[in-house]
Tab-separated table of C-alpha atoms and ligand atoms in Angstrom:
chain	number	residue	atom	x	y	z
Y	12	MET	CA	92.238	89.108	96.963
Y	13	SER	CA	95.009	87.776	94.828
Y	14	GLN	CA	97.735	85.546	96.224
Y	15	ARG	CA	100.010	87.632	98.389
Y	16	GLU	CA	103.604	88.035	97.302
Y	17	THR	CA	106.450	86.795	99.510
Y	18	TRP	CA	110.177	87.313	99.669
Y	19	ALA	CA	112.022	85.058	97.262
Y	20	THR	CA	114.658	84.163	99.832
Y	21	ARG	CA	115.354	84.548	103.522
Y	22	ALA	CA	118.182	86.917	102.704
Y	23	GLY	CA	115.655	88.882	100.700
Y	24	PHE	CA	113.797	89.862	103.847
Y	25	ILE	CA	116.900	90.699	105.876
Y	26	LEU	CA	118.337	92.715	103.032
Y	27	ALA	CA	115.109	94.589	102.530
Y	28	ALA	CA	114.783	95.280	106.258
Y	29	VAL	CA	118.387	96.470	106.347
Y	30	GLY	CA	117.729	98.428	103.180
Y	31	SER	CA	114.763	100.094	104.821
Y	32	ALA	CA	116.708	100.809	107.986
Y	33	VAL	CA	119.901	102.093	106.397
Y	34	GLY	CA	119.174	105.377	104.716
Y	35	LEU	CA	119.267	109.109	105.166
Y	36	GLY	CA	118.508	108.432	108.820
Y	37	ASN	CA	121.984	107.020	109.309
Y	38	ILE	CA	123.941	109.015	106.810
Y	39	TRP	CA	122.273	112.424	107.003
Y	40	GLN	CA	120.240	112.593	110.231
Y	41	PHE	CA	122.513	110.719	112.583
Y	42	PRO	CA	125.674	112.832	112.178
Y	43	PHE	CA	123.615	115.999	112.025
Y	44	LYS	CA	121.535	115.275	115.106
Y	45	THR	CA	124.593	114.037	116.977
Y	46	SER	CA	126.506	117.219	116.346
Y	47	GLU	CA	123.477	119.316	117.180
Y	48	TYR	CA	122.488	117.594	120.407
Y	49	GLY	CA	125.528	116.925	122.495
Y	50	GLY	CA	127.957	114.711	120.570
Y	51	ALA	CA	129.029	111.675	122.550
Y	52	THR	CA	126.185	112.009	125.057
Y	53	PHE	CA	123.756	111.746	122.191
Y	54	LEU	CA	125.602	108.681	120.941
Y	55	VAL	CA	125.305	106.983	124.332
Y	56	VAL	CA	121.568	107.622	124.607
Y	57	TYR	CA	121.084	106.568	121.002
Y	58	LEU	CA	122.886	103.255	121.470
Y	59	VAL	CA	121.047	102.457	124.681
Y	60	ALA	CA	117.776	103.278	122.929
Y	61	ALA	CA	118.571	101.253	119.811
Y	62	LEU	CA	119.331	98.113	121.796
Y	63	GLY	CA	117.074	98.616	124.787
Y	64	ILE	CA	113.979	99.995	123.083
Y	65	GLY	CA	114.490	99.636	119.349
Y	66	LEU	CA	115.249	95.916	119.350
Y	67	PRO	CA	112.249	94.858	121.473
Y	68	ALA	CA	110.002	97.226	119.537
Y	69	MET	CA	111.209	95.852	116.228
Y	70	LEU	CA	110.367	92.345	117.414
Y	71	ALA	CA	106.909	93.601	118.296
Y	72	GLU	CA	106.418	94.936	114.771
Y	73	PHE	CA	107.809	91.752	113.221
Y	74	VAL	CA	105.388	89.675	115.276
Y	75	ILE	CA	102.382	91.743	114.247
Y	76	GLY	CA	103.403	91.584	110.605
Y	77	ARG	CA	104.182	87.902	110.342
Y	78	LYS	CA	101.283	86.709	112.440
Y	79	SER	CA	98.738	88.705	110.489
Y	80	ASN	CA	100.324	88.453	107.053
Y	81	LEU	CA	98.721	91.771	106.379
Y	82	ASN	CA	99.494	95.434	106.015
Y	83	ALA	CA	100.047	97.612	109.073
Y	84	ILE	CA	96.423	98.760	109.406
Y	85	SER	CA	94.442	95.605	108.697
Y	86	ALA	CA	96.866	93.588	110.829
Y	87	PHE	CA	95.224	94.723	114.050
Y	88	GLU	CA	91.789	93.619	112.876
Y	89	LYS	CA	93.055	90.267	111.721
Y	90	LEU	CA	94.588	89.680	115.132
Y	91	GLY	CA	91.148	90.246	116.589
Y	92	HIS	CA	91.606	93.750	117.958
Y	93	ARG	CA	89.793	96.087	115.743
Y	94	SER	CA	89.870	98.899	118.252
Y	95	TRP	CA	93.666	99.019	117.996
Y	96	LYS	CA	93.555	99.858	114.355
Y	97	TRP	CA	94.434	103.446	115.231
Y	98	VAL	CA	97.973	102.309	115.990
Y	99	GLY	CA	98.328	101.151	112.418
Y	100	ILE	CA	96.759	104.315	111.082
Y	101	LEU	CA	99.030	106.479	113.197
Y	102	GLY	CA	102.033	104.554	111.900
Y	103	VAL	CA	100.996	104.993	108.309
Y	104	ALA	CA	100.337	108.698	108.890
Y	105	THR	CA	103.758	109.087	110.491
Y	106	GLY	CA	105.377	107.407	107.515
Y	107	PHE	CA	103.490	109.679	105.159
Y	108	TRP	CA	104.584	112.755	107.102
Y	109	ILE	CA	108.202	111.676	107.199
Y	110	LEU	CA	108.405	110.647	103.574
Y	111	SER	CA	107.252	114.129	102.559
Y	112	TYR	CA	110.485	115.744	103.708
Y	113	TYR	CA	112.650	112.657	103.358
Y	114	SER	CA	112.023	113.014	99.678
Y	115	VAL	CA	113.162	116.636	99.737
Y	116	VAL	CA	116.486	115.544	101.196
Y	117	GLY	CA	116.564	112.757	98.615
Y	118	GLY	CA	116.287	115.541	96.056
Y	119	TRP	CA	119.324	117.299	97.538
Y	120	VAL	CA	121.240	114.060	97.151
Y	121	LEU	CA	120.265	113.906	93.485
Y	122	ARG	CA	121.475	117.470	93.079
Y	123	TYR	CA	124.787	116.645	94.723
Y	124	ILE	CA	125.455	113.787	92.325
Y	125	GLY	CA	125.280	116.294	89.500
Y	126	GLY	CA	127.156	118.908	91.519
Y	127	SER	CA	129.989	116.443	92.069
Y	128	VAL	CA	130.307	115.525	88.426
Y	129	THR	CA	130.532	119.154	87.332
Y	130	GLY	CA	132.370	120.368	90.421
Y	131	ALA	CA	129.657	122.982	90.903
Y	132	TYR	CA	129.963	123.103	94.682
Y	133	PHE	CA	133.753	123.128	94.836
Y	134	ALA	CA	134.200	126.875	95.090
Y	135	ASP	CA	131.644	127.620	97.790
Y	136	PRO	CA	130.162	124.528	99.465
Y	137	ALA	CA	128.097	126.431	102.032
Y	138	GLY	CA	126.727	128.876	99.501
Y	139	TYR	CA	125.883	126.012	97.157
Y	140	PHE	CA	123.899	124.227	99.820
Y	141	GLY	CA	121.934	127.380	100.539
Y	142	GLN	CA	121.154	127.700	96.883
Y	143	VAL	CA	120.002	124.170	96.098
Y	144	SER	CA	118.383	123.178	99.397
Y	145	ALA	CA	115.309	125.394	99.074
Y	146	GLY	CA	113.223	127.002	96.375
Y	147	PRO	CA	112.189	125.967	92.868
Y	148	GLU	CA	115.199	123.779	92.235
Y	149	ALA	CA	114.695	121.823	95.453
Y	150	LEU	CA	111.051	121.421	94.543
Y	151	ALA	CA	111.848	119.979	91.126
Y	152	LEU	CA	114.321	117.537	92.635
Y	153	HIS	CA	111.828	116.520	95.319
Y	154	ALA	CA	109.449	115.660	92.469
Y	155	LEU	CA	112.122	113.678	90.658
Y	156	PHE	CA	112.982	111.684	93.762
Y	157	MET	CA	109.308	110.825	94.333
Y	158	ILE	CA	109.046	109.659	90.738
Y	159	PHE	CA	111.884	107.196	91.297
Y	160	VAL	CA	110.243	105.918	94.470
Y	161	VAL	CA	106.902	105.418	92.758
Y	162	ALA	CA	108.522	103.625	89.849
Y	163	ILE	CA	110.173	101.059	92.121
Y	164	VAL	CA	107.129	100.451	94.304
Y	165	ALA	CA	104.903	100.095	91.260
Y	166	GLY	CA	107.106	97.200	90.164
Y	167	GLY	CA	106.060	94.997	93.117
Y	168	VAL	CA	107.904	93.529	96.045
Y	169	GLU	CA	110.268	91.016	94.537
Y	170	ASP	CA	111.135	92.766	91.350
Y	171	GLY	CA	111.581	96.237	92.642
Y	172	ILE	CA	112.666	96.213	96.221
Y	173	GLU	CA	114.635	93.024	96.544
Y	174	LYS	CA	116.861	93.768	93.593
Y	175	ALA	CA	117.490	97.383	94.468
Y	176	THR	CA	118.697	96.652	97.971
Y	177	LYS	CA	121.111	93.836	97.253
Y	178	LEU	CA	123.509	96.188	95.594
Y	179	MET	CA	123.285	99.029	98.030
Y	180	VAL	CA	124.200	97.487	101.349
Y	181	PRO	CA	127.795	96.413	100.647
Y	182	SER	CA	128.673	99.472	98.602
Y	183	ILE	CA	127.657	101.877	101.358
Y	184	VAL	CA	129.858	100.188	103.890
Y	185	VAL	CA	132.869	100.113	101.613
Y	186	ILE	CA	132.673	103.755	100.586
Y	187	LEU	CA	131.983	105.067	104.071
Y	188	GLY	CA	134.818	102.891	105.411
Y	189	VAL	CA	137.330	104.252	102.919
Y	190	LEU	CA	136.252	107.829	103.625
Y	191	ALA	CA	136.509	107.270	107.377
Y	192	VAL	CA	140.089	106.074	107.014
Y	193	TRP	CA	140.960	109.057	104.874
Y	194	VAL	CA	139.434	111.513	107.355
Y	195	PHE	CA	141.485	109.906	110.098
Y	196	THR	CA	144.689	111.022	108.390
Y	197	LEU	CA	143.667	114.694	108.225
Y	198	PRO	CA	145.212	117.221	110.567
Y	199	GLY	CA	142.687	118.725	112.966
Y	200	ALA	CA	140.397	115.688	113.052
Y	201	ALA	CA	141.284	114.646	116.616
Y	202	PRO	CA	138.871	116.923	118.523
Y	203	GLY	CA	136.096	115.563	116.316
Y	204	TYR	CA	136.696	112.059	117.626
Y	205	SER	CA	136.613	113.150	121.228
Y	206	TYR	CA	133.449	115.171	120.628
Y	207	PHE	CA	131.800	112.161	119.025
Y	208	LEU	CA	133.163	109.338	121.134
Y	209	SER	CA	134.015	110.446	124.655
Y	210	PRO	CA	130.936	111.499	126.591
Y	211	ASP	CA	131.042	114.146	129.267
Y	212	LEU	CA	129.259	112.344	132.064
Y	213	SER	CA	128.008	115.552	133.622
Y	214	THR	CA	125.701	115.975	130.651
Y	215	LEU	CA	123.918	112.719	131.438
Y	216	SER	CA	121.551	114.372	133.876
Y	217	LEU	CA	117.844	114.963	134.027
Y	218	SER	CA	115.788	116.375	136.865
Y	219	VAL	CA	112.078	116.554	137.355
Y	220	SER	CA	109.976	118.864	139.472
Y	221	PHE	CA	106.238	118.713	140.133
Y	222	ASP	CA	104.251	121.896	140.037
Y	223	PRO	CA	101.770	120.091	140.065
Y	224	LEU	CA	102.466	118.714	136.598
Y	225	PRO	CA	105.891	117.192	136.079
Y	226	SER	CA	108.418	119.361	134.323
Y	227	PHE	CA	111.879	118.266	133.305
Y	228	SER	CA	115.166	120.110	133.160
Y	229	GLY	CA	118.832	119.290	132.537
Y	230	PRO	CA	120.844	118.489	129.426
Y	231	LEU	CA	119.038	115.233	128.737
Y	232	THR	CA	115.694	116.990	128.375
Y	233	GLU	CA	116.405	117.755	124.788
Y	234	ILE	CA	118.820	114.939	124.035
Y	235	ILE	CA	116.479	112.070	124.972
Y	236	PRO	CA	113.614	112.732	122.550
Y	237	PHE	CA	115.971	113.302	119.669
Y	238	ALA	CA	118.267	110.378	120.427
Y	239	VAL	CA	115.499	107.872	121.132
Y	240	SER	CA	113.446	108.956	118.148
Y	241	GLN	CA	116.604	108.841	116.087
Y	242	ALA	CA	116.773	105.156	116.956
Y	243	PHE	CA	113.135	104.733	115.827
Y	244	PHE	CA	113.602	106.730	112.662
Y	245	SER	CA	116.757	104.941	111.793
Y	246	LEU	CA	115.372	101.479	112.505
Y	247	SER	CA	112.224	102.278	110.514
Y	248	LEU	CA	110.021	101.788	113.557
Y	249	GLY	CA	106.682	103.408	114.281
Y	250	MET	CA	105.836	103.780	110.609
Y	251	GLY	CA	104.344	100.444	109.815
Y	252	ALA	CA	107.331	99.605	107.621
Y	253	MET	CA	108.626	96.663	109.605
Y	254	ILE	CA	105.094	95.341	110.106
Y	255	THR	CA	104.559	95.415	106.380
Y	256	TYR	CA	107.895	93.851	105.488
Y	257	ALA	CA	107.481	91.093	108.076
Y	258	SER	CA	104.058	90.290	106.633
Y	259	TYR	CA	105.847	88.797	103.653
Y	260	VAL	CA	107.929	86.468	105.850
Y	261	GLY	CA	107.485	82.742	106.361
Y	262	ASP	CA	107.052	80.952	109.691
Y	263	ASP	CA	110.333	79.112	109.467
Y	264	GLN	CA	112.452	82.174	109.986
Y	265	SER	CA	113.872	83.350	113.319
Y	266	LEU	CA	112.574	86.852	113.856
Y	267	PHE	CA	114.922	87.262	116.760
Y	268	GLY	CA	118.058	86.613	114.730
Y	269	ASP	CA	116.861	88.855	111.940
Y	270	SER	CA	116.149	91.786	114.228
Y	271	ILE	CA	119.574	91.628	115.845
Y	272	THR	CA	121.191	91.665	112.424
Y	273	VAL	CA	119.219	94.745	111.448
Y	274	VAL	CA	119.858	96.684	114.670
Y	275	VAL	CA	123.576	95.998	114.824
Y	276	PHE	CA	124.169	96.648	111.180
Y	277	ASN	CA	122.103	99.785	111.182
Y	278	SER	CA	123.881	101.322	114.170
Y	279	ALA	CA	127.243	100.409	112.683
Y	280	VAL	CA	126.431	102.306	109.496
Y	281	GLY	CA	125.329	105.348	111.489
Y	282	ILE	CA	128.515	105.344	113.513
Y	283	LEU	CA	130.588	104.936	110.375
Y	284	ALA	CA	128.855	107.964	108.860
Y	285	GLY	CA	129.504	109.858	112.092
Y	286	LEU	CA	133.185	108.937	111.892
Y	287	VAL	CA	133.292	110.574	108.484
Y	288	VAL	CA	131.152	113.656	108.990
Y	289	ILE	CA	131.905	114.801	112.535
Y	290	PRO	CA	135.721	114.898	112.339
Y	291	LEU	CA	135.334	116.578	108.943
Y	292	LEU	CA	133.302	119.360	110.538
Y	293	PHE	CA	136.133	119.919	112.995
Y	294	VAL	CA	138.792	119.820	110.282
Y	295	GLN	CA	136.922	122.572	108.510
Y	296	GLY	CA	136.459	124.593	111.665
Y	297	ILE	CA	132.676	124.285	111.518
Y	298	GLU	CA	131.204	124.547	114.996
Y	299	PRO	CA	129.267	121.331	115.711
Y	300	GLY	CA	125.593	122.153	115.783
Y	301	SER	CA	125.910	125.139	113.518
Y	302	GLY	CA	125.715	123.056	110.373
Y	303	GLY	CA	122.064	122.113	110.871
Y	304	ALA	CA	120.427	120.042	108.185
Y	305	GLY	CA	123.258	120.967	105.848
Y	306	ALA	CA	126.017	119.440	108.006
Y	307	LEU	CA	126.502	116.350	105.878
Y	308	PHE	CA	126.309	118.127	102.565
Y	309	VAL	CA	128.515	121.089	103.387
Y	310	SER	CA	131.205	119.116	105.183
Y	311	LEU	CA	131.473	116.422	102.547
Y	312	ALA	CA	131.335	118.860	99.686
Y	313	THR	CA	134.267	120.714	101.185
Y	314	ALA	CA	136.123	117.438	101.526
Y	315	PHE	CA	135.472	116.342	97.964
Y	316	ALA	CA	136.644	119.710	96.732
Y	317	GLU	CA	140.031	119.001	98.289
Y	318	LEU	CA	140.355	115.313	97.564
Y	319	PRO	CA	142.241	114.046	94.558
Y	320	ALA	CA	139.641	112.722	92.107
Y	321	GLY	CA	137.076	114.513	94.272
Y	322	ARG	CA	134.557	114.701	91.483
Y	323	LEU	CA	134.540	110.978	90.973
Y	324	VAL	CA	134.581	110.123	94.675
Y	325	GLY	CA	131.828	112.646	95.344
Y	326	ALA	CA	129.632	111.388	92.543
Y	327	VAL	CA	130.034	107.777	93.634
Y	328	PHE	CA	129.388	108.653	97.266
Y	329	PHE	CA	126.200	110.560	96.610
Y	330	ALA	CA	125.047	107.882	94.198
Y	331	VAL	CA	125.312	105.326	96.959
Y	332	VAL	CA	123.508	107.622	99.385
Y	333	LEU	CA	120.804	107.923	96.765
Y	334	ILE	CA	120.369	104.166	96.624
Y	335	ALA	CA	120.193	104.039	100.424
Y	336	ALA	CA	117.616	106.811	100.468
Y	337	LEU	CA	115.551	105.131	97.770
Y	338	SER	CA	115.510	101.762	99.465
Y	339	SER	CA	114.225	103.445	102.630
Y	340	ALA	CA	111.722	105.631	100.878
Y	341	ILE	CA	110.228	102.692	98.992
Y	342	SER	CA	109.553	100.925	102.266
Y	343	LEU	CA	107.617	103.956	103.486
Y	344	LEU	CA	105.490	104.120	100.381
Y	345	GLU	CA	105.068	100.352	100.389
Y	346	VAL	CA	103.270	100.598	103.728
Y	347	VAL	CA	100.397	102.612	102.302
Y	348	VAL	CA	100.363	100.859	98.967
Y	349	SER	CA	100.067	97.420	100.554
Y	350	TYR	CA	97.098	98.657	102.587
Y	351	ALA	CA	95.292	99.802	99.468
Y	352	VAL	CA	96.180	96.658	97.550
Y	353	ASP	CA	95.079	94.303	100.354
Y	354	ASN	CA	91.819	96.065	101.125
Y	355	TYR	CA	90.527	97.666	98.051
Y	356	GLY	CA	92.108	95.472	95.436
Y	357	ALA	CA	93.704	98.642	94.141
Y	358	ARG	CA	96.135	98.263	91.276
Y	359	ARG	CA	99.705	98.684	92.392
Y	360	PRO	CA	100.954	101.109	89.727
Y	361	GLN	CA	97.988	103.454	89.953
Y	362	ILE	CA	97.821	103.575	93.698
Y	363	SER	CA	101.594	104.064	93.999
Y	364	ALA	CA	101.413	107.037	91.681
Y	365	ALA	CA	98.409	108.578	93.426
Y	366	LEU	CA	99.922	108.301	96.883
Y	367	GLY	CA	103.314	109.438	95.657
Y	368	GLY	CA	101.598	112.546	94.301
Y	369	LEU	CA	99.993	113.295	97.660
Y	370	ILE	CA	103.278	112.897	99.481
Y	371	PHE	CA	104.878	115.238	97.000
Y	372	LEU	CA	102.270	117.888	97.800
Y	373	LEU	CA	102.812	117.538	101.526
Y	374	GLY	CA	106.543	118.055	100.953
Y	375	ILE	CA	106.193	121.351	99.117
Y	376	PRO	CA	106.720	123.591	102.187
Y	377	SER	CA	109.839	121.639	103.171
Y	378	ALA	CA	111.250	121.986	99.691
Y	379	TRP	CA	110.500	125.681	99.666
Y	380	ASP	CA	112.158	126.591	102.926
Y	381	THR	CA	114.396	124.520	105.220
Y	382	ALA	CA	112.711	126.094	108.258
Y	383	TRP	CA	109.626	124.096	107.297
Y	384	LEU	CA	111.679	120.972	106.847
Y	385	THR	CA	113.047	121.389	110.360
Y	386	TRP	CA	109.535	121.914	111.690
Y	387	PHE	CA	108.219	118.749	110.029
Y	388	ASP	CA	111.244	116.865	111.318
Y	389	ASN	CA	110.862	118.115	114.899
Y	390	LEU	CA	107.231	117.165	115.001
Y	391	ALA	CA	108.078	113.671	113.797
Y	392	TYR	CA	110.800	113.228	116.413
Y	393	GLN	CA	109.149	114.838	119.386
Y	394	LEU	CA	105.628	113.563	118.896
Y	395	LEU	CA	104.721	111.208	116.068
Y	396	LEU	CA	107.470	108.617	116.339
Y	397	PRO	CA	107.378	108.076	120.115
Y	398	LEU	CA	103.572	108.107	120.109
Y	399	SER	CA	103.368	105.548	117.377
Y	400	VAL	CA	105.931	103.218	118.961
Y	401	LEU	CA	104.118	103.613	122.264
Y	402	GLY	CA	100.942	102.324	120.618
Y	403	ILE	CA	102.752	99.237	119.297
Y	404	LEU	CA	104.275	98.475	122.676
Y	405	LEU	CA	101.009	98.909	124.550
Y	406	PHE	CA	99.270	96.606	122.135
Y	407	ILE	CA	101.868	93.865	122.245
Y	408	GLY	CA	102.643	94.251	125.932
Y	409	TRP	CA	99.222	94.519	127.440
Y	410	VAL	CA	96.720	93.338	124.848
Y	411	TYR	CA	98.282	90.699	122.663
Y	412	GLY	CA	100.972	89.324	124.992
Y	413	ARG	CA	100.669	85.545	124.955
Y	414	PRO	CA	100.023	84.930	121.263
Y	415	ALA	CA	102.816	87.382	120.524
Y	416	VAL	CA	105.286	85.296	122.479
Y	417	GLU	CA	104.183	82.178	120.614
Y	418	GLU	CA	104.577	83.891	117.303
Y	419	LEU	CA	108.006	85.192	118.238
Y	420	LEU	CA	109.188	81.677	119.018
Y	421	ASN	CA	107.980	80.246	115.710
Y	422	GLY	CA	110.936	79.391	113.536
Y	423	SER	CA	113.393	79.957	116.357
Y	424	SER	CA	115.176	77.431	118.515
Y	425	MET	CA	114.990	79.523	121.642
Y	426	GLY	CA	113.193	78.448	124.766
Y	427	SER	CA	110.022	80.162	125.894
Y	428	GLY	CA	111.951	81.950	128.670
Y	429	VAL	CA	113.430	84.315	126.132
Y	430	GLY	CA	110.018	85.126	124.746
Y	431	VAL	CA	108.495	85.744	128.145
Y	432	SER	CA	111.416	87.964	129.191
Y	433	TRP	CA	110.915	89.963	126.028
Y	434	LEU	CA	107.261	90.411	126.845
Y	435	TRP	CA	107.989	91.629	130.350
Y	436	LEU	CA	110.621	94.016	129.094
Y	437	VAL	CA	108.095	95.436	126.662
Y	438	ARG	CA	105.506	95.741	129.400
Y	439	THR	CA	107.781	97.603	131.796
Y	440	VAL	CA	111.171	99.200	131.129
Y	441	VAL	CA	110.773	99.650	127.406
Y	442	LEU	CA	107.323	101.126	127.798
Y	443	LEU	CA	108.483	103.543	130.489
Y	444	GLY	CA	111.414	104.611	128.324
Y	445	VAL	CA	109.065	105.541	125.498
Y	446	ILE	CA	106.655	107.329	127.830
Y	447	LEU	CA	109.536	109.445	129.157
Y	448	THR	CA	110.662	110.209	125.609
Y	449	LEU	CA	107.193	111.289	124.654
Y	450	ALA	CA	106.765	113.412	127.780
Y	451	LEU	CA	110.024	115.234	127.077
Y	452	GLY	CA	109.115	115.745	123.436
Y	453	VAL	CA	105.673	117.084	124.301
Y	454	GLN	CA	107.192	119.445	126.836
Y	455	THR	CA	109.388	121.188	124.256
Y	456	LEU	CA	106.752	121.032	121.577
Y	457	PHE	CA	103.909	122.544	123.581
Y	458	PHE	CA	105.038	123.887	126.932
Y	459	ALA	CA	108.437	125.460	126.396
Y	460	GLU	CA	108.899	129.201	126.360
Y	461	ASN	CA	108.909	129.185	122.586
Y	462	PRO	CA	106.793	126.145	121.812
Y	463	ALA	CA	108.259	124.282	118.868
Y	464	ILE	CA	104.811	123.415	117.582
Y	465	VAL	CA	104.393	126.922	116.197
Y	466	PRO	CA	104.923	126.674	112.438
Y	467	PRO	CA	107.582	128.889	110.803
Y	468	LEU	CA	105.233	131.235	109.044
Z	14	LIG	N1	115.177	104.068	108.486
Z	14	LIG	C1	115.236	104.917	107.340
Z	14	LIG	C2	116.487	105.725	107.385
Z	14	LIG	O1	117.249	105.614	108.285
Z	14	LIG	C3	114.053	105.813	107.233
Z	14	LIG	C4	112.786	105.066	107.195
Z	14	LIG	C5	111.941	105.114	108.222
Z	14	LIG	C6	112.485	104.238	106.172
Z	14	LIG	C7	110.794	104.369	108.217
Z	14	LIG	C8	111.350	103.496	106.154
Z	14	LIG	C9	110.497	103.556	107.194
Z	14	LIG	O2	116.723	106.486	106.512
């Protein structure tokens, strides 16, 4: 095996982790899922999940990655627990699954850069979305997006990923910030803020009955799996990405500090995107929840059509979203590529291209019809993501506890109390939270009146 690459600088790792975390998950999924599943209630559950489950789970992935210095699958063997390899495999499979439709949405973004420059969507934003989001054009753009991803990953860790992300992080914040301020001045935005920011406490309820199997009802039944998995998706958890990135990190770095930076920053970007998109939906009289996967694209396109210099602003905005999407997508592909490079001595460029091709094929249904995209997405949220994170937590909590605490404390000035508290949190509350999420997801997927597992054929 050749000498393994490492991040050139400490900031390189944080930036790459933030670059992986900040992506379509924050800018596209978060506002769309929030407006679909209960507005402010969703936000509350999401924030609790990001801090209460996401942060401890991210530390677990960081520990596995840094301790093993290996890719997400081999890591478990190296730590002496071969039988837990399935957790790594499940993570990689989840990443594969998600990247297949992530890339389709990345293709839409590409299309919208062009559409902004020419003003193609100005006349009929909703009609335009319908036209470009599915069918041959969407397929071609999905291919183009995958080609970009492969090209960056083929370049290797330092060259490709580190450089691409340095530029993206600040520009996203600035553009979203300016847009948020502009939206604030629009008439009709006010109800959007209350929908997004002031939760109706009566919707925070969940009841369970046993007959003899447990079955859940109440508004949270649907909100919890989507909001908790949104936190996983958005923090790049349960897909081996953070394990892989942390495997390139040195022992002198505080994993704890790094994870807090990523979680806080990532949630802030999501909320900022929500502050742009959700009030805009209200300004345009679009019922929240009716926008579906097109919410971001339709609402912003309408806004750019009205803005002075809308073409320029639109093109710049979608260009930045593209960079965010790319930096996330490369971390998904990197997971599988690093496995092949570590184990089979595969050559980076070839293996990146081969795997990119497979992911493209898996994404064809989603590019052809958005009903398929929604189906892929639901399966990821309601089953794959919580299951995969559950595996990580079980491993760290109940199998690899003590050495994990030691590894966590390496490079940090914190006392061992913090590490032990983390471990107990992982073993108990955090684990139960994920089990509940999974149970609720499985209920709607398999046991509801119209089980969501049925594919849209
Ligand atoms: N977190 C990314 C986003 O929000 C998606 C992603 C998930 C990227 C997992 C890499 C790994 O868009």
